[in-house]
GROMACS .gro file of C-alpha atoms in nm:
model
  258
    1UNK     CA    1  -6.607  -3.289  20.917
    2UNK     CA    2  -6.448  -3.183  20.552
    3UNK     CA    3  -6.132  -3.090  20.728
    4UNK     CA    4  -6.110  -3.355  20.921
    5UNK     CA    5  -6.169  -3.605  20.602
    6UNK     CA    6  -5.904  -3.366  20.452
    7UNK     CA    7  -5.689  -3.413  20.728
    8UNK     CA    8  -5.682  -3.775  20.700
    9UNK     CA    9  -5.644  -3.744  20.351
   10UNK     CA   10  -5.325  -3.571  20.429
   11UNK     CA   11  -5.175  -3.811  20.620
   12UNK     CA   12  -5.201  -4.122  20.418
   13UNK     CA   13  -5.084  -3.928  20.135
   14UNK     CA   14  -4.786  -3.815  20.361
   15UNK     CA   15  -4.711  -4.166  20.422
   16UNK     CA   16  -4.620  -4.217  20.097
   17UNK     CA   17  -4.347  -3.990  20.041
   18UNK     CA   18  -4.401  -3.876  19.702
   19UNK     CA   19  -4.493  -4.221  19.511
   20UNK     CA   20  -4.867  -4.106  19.547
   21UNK     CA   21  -4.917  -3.743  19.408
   22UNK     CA   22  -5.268  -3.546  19.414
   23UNK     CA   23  -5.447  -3.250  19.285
   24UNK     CA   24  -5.824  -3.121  19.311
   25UNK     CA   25  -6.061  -3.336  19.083
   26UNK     CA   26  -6.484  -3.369  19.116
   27UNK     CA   27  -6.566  -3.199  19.484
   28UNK     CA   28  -6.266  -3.084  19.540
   29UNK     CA   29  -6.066  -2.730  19.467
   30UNK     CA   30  -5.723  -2.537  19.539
   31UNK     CA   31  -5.872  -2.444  19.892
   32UNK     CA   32  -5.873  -2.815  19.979
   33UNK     CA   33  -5.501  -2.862  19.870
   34UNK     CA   34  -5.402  -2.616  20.119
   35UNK     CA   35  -5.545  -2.862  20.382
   36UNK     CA   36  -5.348  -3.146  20.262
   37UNK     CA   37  -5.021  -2.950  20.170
   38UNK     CA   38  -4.994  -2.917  20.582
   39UNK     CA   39  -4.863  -3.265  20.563
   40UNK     CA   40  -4.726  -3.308  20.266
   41UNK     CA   41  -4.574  -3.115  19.961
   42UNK     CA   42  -4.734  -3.360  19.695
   43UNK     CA   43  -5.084  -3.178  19.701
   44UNK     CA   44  -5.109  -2.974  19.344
   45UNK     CA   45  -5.308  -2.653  19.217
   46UNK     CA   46  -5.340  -2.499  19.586
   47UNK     CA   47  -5.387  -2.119  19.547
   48UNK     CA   48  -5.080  -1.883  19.404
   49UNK     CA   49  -5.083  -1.714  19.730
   50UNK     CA   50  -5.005  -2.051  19.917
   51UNK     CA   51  -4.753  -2.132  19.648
   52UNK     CA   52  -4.920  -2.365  19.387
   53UNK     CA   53  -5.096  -2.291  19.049
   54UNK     CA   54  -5.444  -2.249  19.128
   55UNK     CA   55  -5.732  -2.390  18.933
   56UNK     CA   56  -5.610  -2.667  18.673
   57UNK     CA   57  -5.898  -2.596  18.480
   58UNK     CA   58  -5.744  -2.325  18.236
   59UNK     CA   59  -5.474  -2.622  18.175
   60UNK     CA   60  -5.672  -2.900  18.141
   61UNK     CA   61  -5.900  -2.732  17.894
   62UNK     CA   62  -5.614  -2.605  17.700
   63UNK     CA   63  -5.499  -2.986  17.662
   64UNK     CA   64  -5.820  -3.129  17.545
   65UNK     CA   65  -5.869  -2.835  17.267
   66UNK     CA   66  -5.468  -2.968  17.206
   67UNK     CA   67  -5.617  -3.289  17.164
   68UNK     CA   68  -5.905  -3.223  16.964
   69UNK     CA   69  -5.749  -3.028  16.699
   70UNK     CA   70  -5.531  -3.340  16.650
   71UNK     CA   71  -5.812  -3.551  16.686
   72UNK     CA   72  -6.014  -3.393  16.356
   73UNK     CA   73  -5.733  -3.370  16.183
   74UNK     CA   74  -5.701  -3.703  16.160
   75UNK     CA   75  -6.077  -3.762  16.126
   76UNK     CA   76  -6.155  -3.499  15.909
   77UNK     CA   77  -5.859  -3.413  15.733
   78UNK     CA   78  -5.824  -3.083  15.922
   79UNK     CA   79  -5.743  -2.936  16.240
   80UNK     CA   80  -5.987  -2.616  16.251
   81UNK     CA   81  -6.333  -2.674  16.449
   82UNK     CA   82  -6.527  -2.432  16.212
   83UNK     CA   83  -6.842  -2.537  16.118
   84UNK     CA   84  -6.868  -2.869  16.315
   85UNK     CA   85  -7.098  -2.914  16.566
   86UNK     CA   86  -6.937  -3.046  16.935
   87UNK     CA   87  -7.150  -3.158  17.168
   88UNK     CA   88  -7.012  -3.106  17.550
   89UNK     CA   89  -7.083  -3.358  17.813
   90UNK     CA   90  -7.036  -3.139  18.173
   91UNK     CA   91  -7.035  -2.777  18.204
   92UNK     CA   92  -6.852  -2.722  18.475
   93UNK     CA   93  -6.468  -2.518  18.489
   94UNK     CA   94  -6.308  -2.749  18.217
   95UNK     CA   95  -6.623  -2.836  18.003
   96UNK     CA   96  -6.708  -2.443  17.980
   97UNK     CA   97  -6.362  -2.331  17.918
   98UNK     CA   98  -6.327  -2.631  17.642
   99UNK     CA   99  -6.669  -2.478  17.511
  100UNK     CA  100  -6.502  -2.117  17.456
  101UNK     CA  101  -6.239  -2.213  17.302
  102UNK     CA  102  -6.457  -2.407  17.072
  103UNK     CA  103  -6.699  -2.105  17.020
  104UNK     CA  104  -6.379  -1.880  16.920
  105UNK     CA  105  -6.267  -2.133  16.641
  106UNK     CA  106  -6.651  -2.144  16.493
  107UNK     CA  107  -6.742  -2.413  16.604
  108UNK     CA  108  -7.133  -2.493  16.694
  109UNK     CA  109  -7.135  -2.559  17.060
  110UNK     CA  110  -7.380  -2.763  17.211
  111UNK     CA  111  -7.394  -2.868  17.609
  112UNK     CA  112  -7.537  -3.063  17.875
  113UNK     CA  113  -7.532  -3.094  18.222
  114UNK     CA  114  -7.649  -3.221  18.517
  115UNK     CA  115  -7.696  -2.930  18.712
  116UNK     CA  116  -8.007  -2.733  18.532
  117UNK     CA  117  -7.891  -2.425  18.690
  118UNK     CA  118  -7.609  -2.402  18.391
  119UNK     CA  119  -7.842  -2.421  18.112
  120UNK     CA  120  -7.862  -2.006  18.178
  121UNK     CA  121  -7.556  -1.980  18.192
  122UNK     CA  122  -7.464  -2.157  17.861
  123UNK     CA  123  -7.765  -1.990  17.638
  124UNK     CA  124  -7.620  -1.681  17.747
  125UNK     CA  125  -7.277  -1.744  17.628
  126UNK     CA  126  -7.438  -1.854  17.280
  127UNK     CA  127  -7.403  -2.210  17.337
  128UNK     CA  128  -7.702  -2.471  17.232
  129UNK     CA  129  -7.832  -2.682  17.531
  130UNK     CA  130  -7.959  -3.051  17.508
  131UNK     CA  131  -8.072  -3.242  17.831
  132UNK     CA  132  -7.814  -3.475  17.972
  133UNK     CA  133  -8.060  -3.805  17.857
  134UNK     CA  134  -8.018  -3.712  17.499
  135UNK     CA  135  -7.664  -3.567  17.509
  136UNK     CA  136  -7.529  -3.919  17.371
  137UNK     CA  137  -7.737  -3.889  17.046
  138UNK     CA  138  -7.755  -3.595  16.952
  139UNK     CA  139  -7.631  -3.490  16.643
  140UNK     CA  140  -7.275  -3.448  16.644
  141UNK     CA  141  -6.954  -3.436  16.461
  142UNK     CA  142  -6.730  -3.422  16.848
  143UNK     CA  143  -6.827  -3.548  17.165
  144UNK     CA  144  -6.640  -3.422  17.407
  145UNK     CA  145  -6.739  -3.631  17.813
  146UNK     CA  146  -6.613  -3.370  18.049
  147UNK     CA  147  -6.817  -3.468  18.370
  148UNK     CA  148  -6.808  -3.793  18.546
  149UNK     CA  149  -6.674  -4.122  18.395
  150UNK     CA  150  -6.824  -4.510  18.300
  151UNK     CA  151  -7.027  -4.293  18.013
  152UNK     CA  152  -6.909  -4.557  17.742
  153UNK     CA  153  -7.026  -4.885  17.688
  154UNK     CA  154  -7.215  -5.131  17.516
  155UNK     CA  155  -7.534  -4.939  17.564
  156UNK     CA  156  -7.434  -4.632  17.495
  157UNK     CA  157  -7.186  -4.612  17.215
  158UNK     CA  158  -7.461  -4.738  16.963
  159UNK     CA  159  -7.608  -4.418  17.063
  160UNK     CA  160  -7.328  -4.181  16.993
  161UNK     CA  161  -7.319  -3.981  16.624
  162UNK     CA  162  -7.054  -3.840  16.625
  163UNK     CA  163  -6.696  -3.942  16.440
  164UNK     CA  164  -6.482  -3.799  16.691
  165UNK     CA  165  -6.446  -3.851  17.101
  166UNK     CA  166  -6.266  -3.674  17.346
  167UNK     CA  167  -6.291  -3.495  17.664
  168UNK     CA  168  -6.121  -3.529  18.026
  169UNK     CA  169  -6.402  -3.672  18.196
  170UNK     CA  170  -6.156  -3.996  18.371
  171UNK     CA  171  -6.236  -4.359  18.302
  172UNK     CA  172  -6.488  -4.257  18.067
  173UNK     CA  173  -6.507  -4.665  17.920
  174UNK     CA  174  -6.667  -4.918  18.169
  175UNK     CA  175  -6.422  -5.167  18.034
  176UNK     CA  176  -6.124  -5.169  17.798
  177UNK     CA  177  -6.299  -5.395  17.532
  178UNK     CA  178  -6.503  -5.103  17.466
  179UNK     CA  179  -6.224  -4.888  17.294
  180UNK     CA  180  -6.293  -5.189  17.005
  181UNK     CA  181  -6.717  -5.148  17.048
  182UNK     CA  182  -6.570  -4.805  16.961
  183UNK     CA  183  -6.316  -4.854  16.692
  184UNK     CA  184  -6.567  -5.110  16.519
  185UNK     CA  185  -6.845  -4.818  16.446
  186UNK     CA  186  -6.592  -4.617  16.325
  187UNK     CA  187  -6.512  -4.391  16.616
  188UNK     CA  188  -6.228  -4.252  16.670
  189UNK     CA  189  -6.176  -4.245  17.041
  190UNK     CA  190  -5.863  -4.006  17.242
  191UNK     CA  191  -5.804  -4.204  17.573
  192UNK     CA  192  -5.955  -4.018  17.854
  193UNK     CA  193  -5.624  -3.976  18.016
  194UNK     CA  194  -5.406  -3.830  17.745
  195UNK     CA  195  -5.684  -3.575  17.680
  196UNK     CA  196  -5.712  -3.470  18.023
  197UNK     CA  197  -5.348  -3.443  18.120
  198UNK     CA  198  -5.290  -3.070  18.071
  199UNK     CA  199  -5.362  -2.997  18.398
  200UNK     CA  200  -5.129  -3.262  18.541
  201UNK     CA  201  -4.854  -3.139  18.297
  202UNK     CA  202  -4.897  -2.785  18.393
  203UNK     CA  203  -4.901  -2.815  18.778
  204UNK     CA  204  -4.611  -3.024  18.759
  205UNK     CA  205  -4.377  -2.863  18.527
  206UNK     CA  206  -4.456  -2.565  18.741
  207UNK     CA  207  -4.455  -2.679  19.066
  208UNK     CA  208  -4.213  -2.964  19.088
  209UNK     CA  209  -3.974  -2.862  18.789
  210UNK     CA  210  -3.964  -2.552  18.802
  211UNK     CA  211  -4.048  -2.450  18.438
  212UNK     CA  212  -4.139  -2.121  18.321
  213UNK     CA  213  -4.496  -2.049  18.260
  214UNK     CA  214  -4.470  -2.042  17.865
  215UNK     CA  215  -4.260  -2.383  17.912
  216UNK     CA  216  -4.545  -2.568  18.098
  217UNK     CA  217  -4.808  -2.394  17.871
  218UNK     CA  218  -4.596  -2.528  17.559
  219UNK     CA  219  -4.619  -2.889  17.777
  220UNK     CA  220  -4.966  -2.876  17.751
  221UNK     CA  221  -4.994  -2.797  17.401
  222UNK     CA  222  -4.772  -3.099  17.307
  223UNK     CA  223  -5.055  -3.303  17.400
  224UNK     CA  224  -5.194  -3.255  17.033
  225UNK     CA  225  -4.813  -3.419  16.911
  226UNK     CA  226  -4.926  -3.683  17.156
  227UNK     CA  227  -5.236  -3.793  17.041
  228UNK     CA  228  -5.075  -3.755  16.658
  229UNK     CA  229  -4.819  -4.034  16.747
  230UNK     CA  230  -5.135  -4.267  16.886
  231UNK     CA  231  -5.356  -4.183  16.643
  232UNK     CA  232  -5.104  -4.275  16.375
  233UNK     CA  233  -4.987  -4.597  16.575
  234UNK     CA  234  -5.302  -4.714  16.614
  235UNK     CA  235  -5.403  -4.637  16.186
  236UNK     CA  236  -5.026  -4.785  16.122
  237UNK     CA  237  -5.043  -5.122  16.310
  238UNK     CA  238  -5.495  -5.153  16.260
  239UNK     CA  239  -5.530  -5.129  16.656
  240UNK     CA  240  -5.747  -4.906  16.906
  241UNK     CA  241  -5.559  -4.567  17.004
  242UNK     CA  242  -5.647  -4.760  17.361
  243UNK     CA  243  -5.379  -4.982  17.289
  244UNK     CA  244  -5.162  -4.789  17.097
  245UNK     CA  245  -5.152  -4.541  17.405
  246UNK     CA  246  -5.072  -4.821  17.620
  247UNK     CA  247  -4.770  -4.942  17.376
  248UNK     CA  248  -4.657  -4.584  17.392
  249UNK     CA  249  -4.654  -4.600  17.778
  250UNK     CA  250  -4.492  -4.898  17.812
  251UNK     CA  251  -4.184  -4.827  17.579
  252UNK     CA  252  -4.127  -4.521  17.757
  253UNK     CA  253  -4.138  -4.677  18.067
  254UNK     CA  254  -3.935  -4.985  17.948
  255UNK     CA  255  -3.652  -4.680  17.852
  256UNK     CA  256  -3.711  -4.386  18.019
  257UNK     CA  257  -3.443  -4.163  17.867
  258UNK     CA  258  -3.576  -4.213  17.527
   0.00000   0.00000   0.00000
């Protein structure tokens, strides 16, 4: 039944001859993109042995931690992690390699998830634990959402302690007009789609430009320049780094070569 879902999958994604790209998100893995790369080449982070990258995790970890770093910087007037306490949202391949690369700066590491099976996992690597229901409010300097999305919103965001938000969990506002809910407590949100993008950037540059593997790992590391330039946009012109990500996108679009 999978395979055949798979196989379908395949198909439509065929049928659209490269506008539509994809690549292994929630239920899905490299295994999968072997199924779909049957029909077309588009299908992302299949195995090394069936000529993609593998798991995007490594990446899209990498890119948050980019991300972050450039996030406190901003909000705290330095880059380092040491000493502040993060509280991660999903502990699954991103959230726990997001975690160690917290741990290794200092930081106080504190997750949640869903699956209670994981809390053995993470008191075992050192990490604190707080049940998914109180994950929001506990006491924080960084959230970091790296499980499902539709986690911020009117209800929630009063909730949320901490100065500093960002994580690859996708869609993570229920509506746009949240990013100001945000911005108005003081909290300095990284759209959900600039933080998670190392993965995308990795598998790409690899796979369909043919970049080195220290070139796509330097793409993925430019996503802390990225969220500098938003950040700053948004503190230059007193807007949300929503829409000071979207401005960004839409010049670049409007001149591609610049």
């Amino acid at each position: 039944m999978r395979e055949a879902a798979l196989e379908d999958l395949g198909e439509l994604i065929a049928s659209f001859q490269g506008s539509y790209r994809t690549g292994p998100d929630v239920g899905t893995g490299p295994e999968d993109m072997v199924v779909l790369r049957r029909f077309s080449p588009y299908a992302y982070c299949a195995p090394q042995e069936h000529g993609g990258t593998g798991n995007s995790g490594g990446p899209t970890a990498a890119g948050v931690l980019a991300g972050l770093r450039a996030g406190a910087r901003q909000v705290f007037g330095d880059a380092s992690c040491t000493g502040r306490t993060v509280v991660i949202s999903g502990f699954g391949s991103v959230g726990s390699g997001i975690a160690a690369g917290l741990a290794a700066e200092g930081a106080h590491v504190v997750v949640s998830d869903l699956d209670a099976s994981r809390k053995e996992m993470a008191l075992v690597s050192g990490y604190g634990w707080v049940e998914p229901g109180q994950a929001l409010s506990a006491p924080a300097d960084i959230r970091v959402p790296a499980a499902v999305g539709g986690v911020l919103d009117d209800v929630t965001v009063p909730q949320i302690t901490a100065r500093l938000v960002v994580g690859p969990a996708n869609n993570q506002l229920t509506e746009e007009r949240v990013a100001d809910v945000l911005a108005e407590r003081g909290i300095v949100w990284v759209p959900d789609y600039v933080a998670s993008a190392g993965g995308i950037a990795y598998a790409l540059s690899r796979e369909s430009e043919g970049y080195s593997r220290e070139a796509a790992q330097k793409r993925v590391e430019d996503i802390g320049d990225t969220v500098t330039r938003i950040l700053d946009l948004a503190l230059a012109t007193g807007t949300t780094p929503l829409r000071a990500a979207q401005q960004i996108a839409e010049r670049r679009l409007a001149s591609p070569a610049s």
